[in-house]
CSV table of C-alpha atoms in Angstrom, one decimal:
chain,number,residue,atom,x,y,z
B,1,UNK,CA,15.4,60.9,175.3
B,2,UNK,CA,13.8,61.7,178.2
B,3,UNK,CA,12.3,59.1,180.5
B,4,UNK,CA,8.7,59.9,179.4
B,5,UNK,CA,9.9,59.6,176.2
B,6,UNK,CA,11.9,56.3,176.6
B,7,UNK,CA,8.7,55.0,177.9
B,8,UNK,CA,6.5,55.9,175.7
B,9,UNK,CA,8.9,54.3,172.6
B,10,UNK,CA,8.7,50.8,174.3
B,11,UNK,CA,5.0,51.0,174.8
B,12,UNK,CA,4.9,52.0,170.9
B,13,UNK,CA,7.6,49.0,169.9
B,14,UNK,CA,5.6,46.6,172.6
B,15,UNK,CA,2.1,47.6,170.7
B,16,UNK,CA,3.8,47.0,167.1
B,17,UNK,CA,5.2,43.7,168.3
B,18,UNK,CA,2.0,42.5,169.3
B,19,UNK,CA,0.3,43.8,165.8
B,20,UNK,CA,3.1,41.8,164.0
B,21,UNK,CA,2.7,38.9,166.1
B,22,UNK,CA,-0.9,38.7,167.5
B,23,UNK,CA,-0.9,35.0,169.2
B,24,UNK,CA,1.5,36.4,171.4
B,25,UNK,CA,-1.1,39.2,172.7
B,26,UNK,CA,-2.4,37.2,175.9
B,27,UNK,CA,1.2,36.2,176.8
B,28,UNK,CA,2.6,39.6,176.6
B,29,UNK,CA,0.0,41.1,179.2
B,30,UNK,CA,0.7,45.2,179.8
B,31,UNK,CA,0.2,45.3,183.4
B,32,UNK,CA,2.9,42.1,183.6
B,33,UNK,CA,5.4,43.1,181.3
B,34,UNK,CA,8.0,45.7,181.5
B,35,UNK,CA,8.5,47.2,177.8
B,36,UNK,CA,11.9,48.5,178.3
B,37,UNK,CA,13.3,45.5,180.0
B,38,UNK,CA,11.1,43.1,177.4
B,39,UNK,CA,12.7,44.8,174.4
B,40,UNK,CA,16.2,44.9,176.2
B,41,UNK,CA,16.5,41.1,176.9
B,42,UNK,CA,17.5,38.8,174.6
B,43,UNK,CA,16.2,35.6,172.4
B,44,UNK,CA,16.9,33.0,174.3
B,45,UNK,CA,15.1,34.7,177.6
B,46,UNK,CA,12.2,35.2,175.1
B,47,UNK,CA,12.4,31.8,174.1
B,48,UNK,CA,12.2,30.5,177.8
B,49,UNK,CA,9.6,32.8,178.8
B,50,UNK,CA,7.1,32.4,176.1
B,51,UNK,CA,8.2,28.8,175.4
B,52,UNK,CA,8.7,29.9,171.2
B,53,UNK,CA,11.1,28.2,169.3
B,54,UNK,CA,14.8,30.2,169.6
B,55,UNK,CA,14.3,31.0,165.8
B,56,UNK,CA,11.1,32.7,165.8
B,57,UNK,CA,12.4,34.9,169.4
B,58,UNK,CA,15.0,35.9,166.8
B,59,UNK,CA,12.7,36.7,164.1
B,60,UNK,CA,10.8,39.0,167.1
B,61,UNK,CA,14.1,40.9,167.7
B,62,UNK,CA,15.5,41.3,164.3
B,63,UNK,CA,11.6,43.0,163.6
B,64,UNK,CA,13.6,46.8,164.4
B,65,UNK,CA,10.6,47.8,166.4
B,66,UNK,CA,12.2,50.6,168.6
B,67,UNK,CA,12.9,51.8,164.8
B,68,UNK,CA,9.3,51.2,163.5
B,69,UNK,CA,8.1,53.2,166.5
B,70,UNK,CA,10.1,55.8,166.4
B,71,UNK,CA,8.3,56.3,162.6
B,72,UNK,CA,4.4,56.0,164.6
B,73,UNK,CA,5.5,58.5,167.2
B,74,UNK,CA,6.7,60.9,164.5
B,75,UNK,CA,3.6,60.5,162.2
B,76,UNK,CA,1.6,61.0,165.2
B,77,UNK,CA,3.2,64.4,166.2
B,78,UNK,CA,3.0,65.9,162.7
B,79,UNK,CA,-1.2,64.7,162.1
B,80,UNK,CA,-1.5,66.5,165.7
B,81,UNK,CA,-2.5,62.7,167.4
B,82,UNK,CA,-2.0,61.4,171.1
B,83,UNK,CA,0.0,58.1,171.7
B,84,UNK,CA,-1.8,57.3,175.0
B,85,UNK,CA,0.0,54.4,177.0
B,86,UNK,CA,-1.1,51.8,179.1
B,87,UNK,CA,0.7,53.7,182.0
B,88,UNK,CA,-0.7,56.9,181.4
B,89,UNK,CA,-3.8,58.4,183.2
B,90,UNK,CA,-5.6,59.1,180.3
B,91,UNK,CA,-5.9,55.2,179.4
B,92,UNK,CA,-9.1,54.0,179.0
B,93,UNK,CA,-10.1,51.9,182.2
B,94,UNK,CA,-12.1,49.9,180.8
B,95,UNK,CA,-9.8,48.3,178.6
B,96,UNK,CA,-7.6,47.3,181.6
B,97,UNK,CA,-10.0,44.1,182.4
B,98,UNK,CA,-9.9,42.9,178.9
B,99,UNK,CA,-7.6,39.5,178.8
B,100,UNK,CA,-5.7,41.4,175.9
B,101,UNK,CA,-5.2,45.4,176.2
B,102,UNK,CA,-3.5,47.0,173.6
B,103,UNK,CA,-0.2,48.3,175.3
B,104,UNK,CA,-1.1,51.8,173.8
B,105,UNK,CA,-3.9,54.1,171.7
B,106,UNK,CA,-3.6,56.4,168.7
B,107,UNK,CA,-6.2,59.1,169.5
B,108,UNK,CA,-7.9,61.5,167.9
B,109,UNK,CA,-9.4,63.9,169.9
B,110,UNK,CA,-9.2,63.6,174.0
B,111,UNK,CA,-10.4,61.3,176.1
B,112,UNK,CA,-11.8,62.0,179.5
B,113,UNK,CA,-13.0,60.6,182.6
B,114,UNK,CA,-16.5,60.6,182.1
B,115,UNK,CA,-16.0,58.7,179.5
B,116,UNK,CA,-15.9,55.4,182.0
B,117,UNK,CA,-19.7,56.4,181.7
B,118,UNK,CA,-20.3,55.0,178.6
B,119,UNK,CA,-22.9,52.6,176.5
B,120,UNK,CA,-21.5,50.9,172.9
B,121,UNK,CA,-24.2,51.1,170.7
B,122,UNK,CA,-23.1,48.8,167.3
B,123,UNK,CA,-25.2,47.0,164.6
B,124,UNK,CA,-25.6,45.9,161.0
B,125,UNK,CA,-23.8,47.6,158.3
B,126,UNK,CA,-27.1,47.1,156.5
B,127,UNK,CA,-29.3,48.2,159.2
B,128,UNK,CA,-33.8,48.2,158.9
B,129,UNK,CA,-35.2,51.8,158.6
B,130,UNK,CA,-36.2,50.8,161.6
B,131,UNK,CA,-33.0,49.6,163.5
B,132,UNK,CA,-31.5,53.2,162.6
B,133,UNK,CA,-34.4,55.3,163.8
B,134,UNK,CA,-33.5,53.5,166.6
B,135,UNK,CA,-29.9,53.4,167.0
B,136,UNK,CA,-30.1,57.3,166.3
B,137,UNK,CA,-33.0,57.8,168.8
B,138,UNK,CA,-30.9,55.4,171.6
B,139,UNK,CA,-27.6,57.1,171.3
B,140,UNK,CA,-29.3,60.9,171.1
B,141,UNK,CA,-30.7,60.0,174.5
B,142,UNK,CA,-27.6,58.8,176.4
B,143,UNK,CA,-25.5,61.3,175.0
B,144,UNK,CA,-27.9,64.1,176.5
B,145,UNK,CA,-27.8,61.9,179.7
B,146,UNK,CA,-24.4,62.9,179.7
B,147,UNK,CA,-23.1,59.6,178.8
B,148,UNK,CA,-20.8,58.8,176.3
B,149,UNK,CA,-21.8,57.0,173.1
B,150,UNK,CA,-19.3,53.9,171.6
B,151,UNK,CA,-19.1,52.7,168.3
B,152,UNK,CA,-17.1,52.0,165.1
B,153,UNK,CA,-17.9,54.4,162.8
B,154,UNK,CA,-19.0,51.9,160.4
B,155,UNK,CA,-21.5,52.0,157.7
B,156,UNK,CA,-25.1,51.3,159.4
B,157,UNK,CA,-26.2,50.9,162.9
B,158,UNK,CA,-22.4,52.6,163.8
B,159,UNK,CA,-23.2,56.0,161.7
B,160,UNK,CA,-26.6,56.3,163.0
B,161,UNK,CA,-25.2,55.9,166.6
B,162,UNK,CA,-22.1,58.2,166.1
B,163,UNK,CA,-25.2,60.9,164.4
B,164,UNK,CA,-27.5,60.3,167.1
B,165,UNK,CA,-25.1,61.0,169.6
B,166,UNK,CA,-24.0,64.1,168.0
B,167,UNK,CA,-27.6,65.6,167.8
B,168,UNK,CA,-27.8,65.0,171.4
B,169,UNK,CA,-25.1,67.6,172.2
B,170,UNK,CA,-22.9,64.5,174.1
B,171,UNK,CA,-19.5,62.8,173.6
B,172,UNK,CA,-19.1,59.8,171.3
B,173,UNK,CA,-16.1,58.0,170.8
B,174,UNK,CA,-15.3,55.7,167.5
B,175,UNK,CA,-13.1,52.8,167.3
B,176,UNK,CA,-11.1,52.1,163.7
B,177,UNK,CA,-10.4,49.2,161.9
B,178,UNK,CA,-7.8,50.8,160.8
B,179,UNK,CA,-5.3,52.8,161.1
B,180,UNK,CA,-6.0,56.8,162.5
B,181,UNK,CA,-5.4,58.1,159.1
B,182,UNK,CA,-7.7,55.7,157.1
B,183,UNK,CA,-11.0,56.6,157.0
B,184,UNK,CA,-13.4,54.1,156.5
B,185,UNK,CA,-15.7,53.9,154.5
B,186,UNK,CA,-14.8,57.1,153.0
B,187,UNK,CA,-18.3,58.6,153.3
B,188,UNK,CA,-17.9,59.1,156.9
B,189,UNK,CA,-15.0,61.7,156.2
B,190,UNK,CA,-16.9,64.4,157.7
B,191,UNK,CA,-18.4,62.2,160.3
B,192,UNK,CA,-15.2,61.0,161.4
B,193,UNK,CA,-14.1,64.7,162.1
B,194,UNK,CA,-17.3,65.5,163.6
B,195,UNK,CA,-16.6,62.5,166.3
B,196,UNK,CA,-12.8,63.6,166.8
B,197,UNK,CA,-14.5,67.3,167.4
B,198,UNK,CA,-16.7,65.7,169.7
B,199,UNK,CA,-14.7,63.3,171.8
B,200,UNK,CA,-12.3,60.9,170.4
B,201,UNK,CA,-11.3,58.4,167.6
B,202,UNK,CA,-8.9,55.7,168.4
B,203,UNK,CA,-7.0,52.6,167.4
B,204,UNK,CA,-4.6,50.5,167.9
B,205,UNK,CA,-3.4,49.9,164.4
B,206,UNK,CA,-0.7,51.9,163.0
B,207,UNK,CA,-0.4,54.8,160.1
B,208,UNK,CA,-1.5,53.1,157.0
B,209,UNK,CA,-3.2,50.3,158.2
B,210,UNK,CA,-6.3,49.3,156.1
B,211,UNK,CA,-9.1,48.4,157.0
B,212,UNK,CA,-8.8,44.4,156.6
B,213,UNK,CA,-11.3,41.6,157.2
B,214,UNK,CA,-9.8,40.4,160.6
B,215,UNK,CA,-9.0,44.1,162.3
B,216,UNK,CA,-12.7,44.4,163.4
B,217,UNK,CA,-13.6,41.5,165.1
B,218,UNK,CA,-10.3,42.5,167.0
B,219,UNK,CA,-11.3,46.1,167.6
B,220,UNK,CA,-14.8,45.0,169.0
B,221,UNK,CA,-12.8,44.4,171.9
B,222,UNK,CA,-11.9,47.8,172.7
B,223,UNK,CA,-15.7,48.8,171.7
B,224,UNK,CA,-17.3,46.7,174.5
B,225,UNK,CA,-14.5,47.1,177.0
B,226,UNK,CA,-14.8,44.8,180.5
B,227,UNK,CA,-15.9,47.1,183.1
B,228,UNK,CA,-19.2,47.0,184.7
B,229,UNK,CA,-20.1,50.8,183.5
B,230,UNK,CA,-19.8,49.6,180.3
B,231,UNK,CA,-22.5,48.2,178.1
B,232,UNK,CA,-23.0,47.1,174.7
B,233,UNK,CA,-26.4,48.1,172.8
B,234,UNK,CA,-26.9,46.2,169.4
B,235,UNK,CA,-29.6,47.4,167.3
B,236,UNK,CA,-30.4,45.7,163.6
């Protein structure tokens, strides 16, 4: 492997890790942790750095993750999607003040700079009439305003964001609940390839993931981000 490469695998087995084990997400901090030398140590270092009982550092090593990435990073080169890292350029900013960044993205589509420009417009999955004339109205505005439109391609307030958006000729970006090759709900098929087409969908939940209770009030996160140029819009 090349170094790129090698890098890029330990940001993948970090990520994976961190799904497996969640509690362990504000301990295990991407800009204070060194995947290659993390994944390289042993049990008892783990156990003495995240005070965890010797037993469950074990059960963290004997997880194979390097293997279980290797698996993500091949799925993601044959569906033609972008592992983007915390220490690549193309990693969202924004994400970098949250208290628990996701070492690295599945994306869809392509992210860009302007993108730091950007307003999350979520909702109701049973929006009013009224809250999606809205939503749609809001989101077509600040996507011809050139700025980009956030949301979670959900049923609702989301789908009349990611639409209004769209008809406003801008970028709009949509954050899963799952993983990139589950689309939910399964109406939004075309939608979701409309959003890819027009910016970006993204994760941080592996190939197959579905879309489970407790991975959206984790992915909300990523939607609102921590930066200042980043607001969240909620309509009804």
């Amino acid at each position: 492997l090349t170094h790129a490469e090698r890098r890029r695998k330990a940001w993948v087995s970090l990520g994976l890790l961190l799904t497996v084990h969640p509690r362990l997400k504000k301990t295990l901090h991407p800009g204070q942790v060194d995947p290659e030398g993390f994944l390289a140590g042993r049990a008892e270092a783990l156990e003495s750095a995240l005070s965890l009982r010797l037993q469950e550092a074990r059960d963290i090593f004997s997880g194979n993750f390097p293997d279980m990435a290797d698996k993500e990073i091949s799925a993601a080169g044959k569906a033609g999607v972008s592992i983007v890292t915390w220490e690549d350029d193309g990693y969202p900013p924004s994400l970098r003040y949250l208290p628990d960044p996701p070492p690295f993205l599945y994306v869809r589509g392509d992210l860009l700079p302007r993108d730091a420009d950007a307003v999350a417009v979520v909702g109701s999955r049973r929006g009013t009439p009224y809250g999606l004339r809205v939503a749609e109205r809001i989101a077509a505005e600040l996507a011809a305003a050139r700025i980009t439109v956030v949301s979670g391609l959900a049923r609702g307030i989301d789908t009349a964001a990611h639409r209004g958006a769209l008809a406003g000729g801008g970028r709009t970006i949509g954050v899963l609940g799952s993983g990139i090759d589950v689309v939910y709900p399964s109406e939004n098929k075309r939608l979701f390839h409309e959003v890819a087409g027009a910016g970006a969908v993204v994760t941080e939940l592996p190939f197959g993931a579905g879309p489970l209770p407790w991975h959206f009030p984790v992915r909300n996160r990523i939607i609102a981000g921590k930066e200042g140029r980043r607001h969240v819009l909620a309509c009804i």
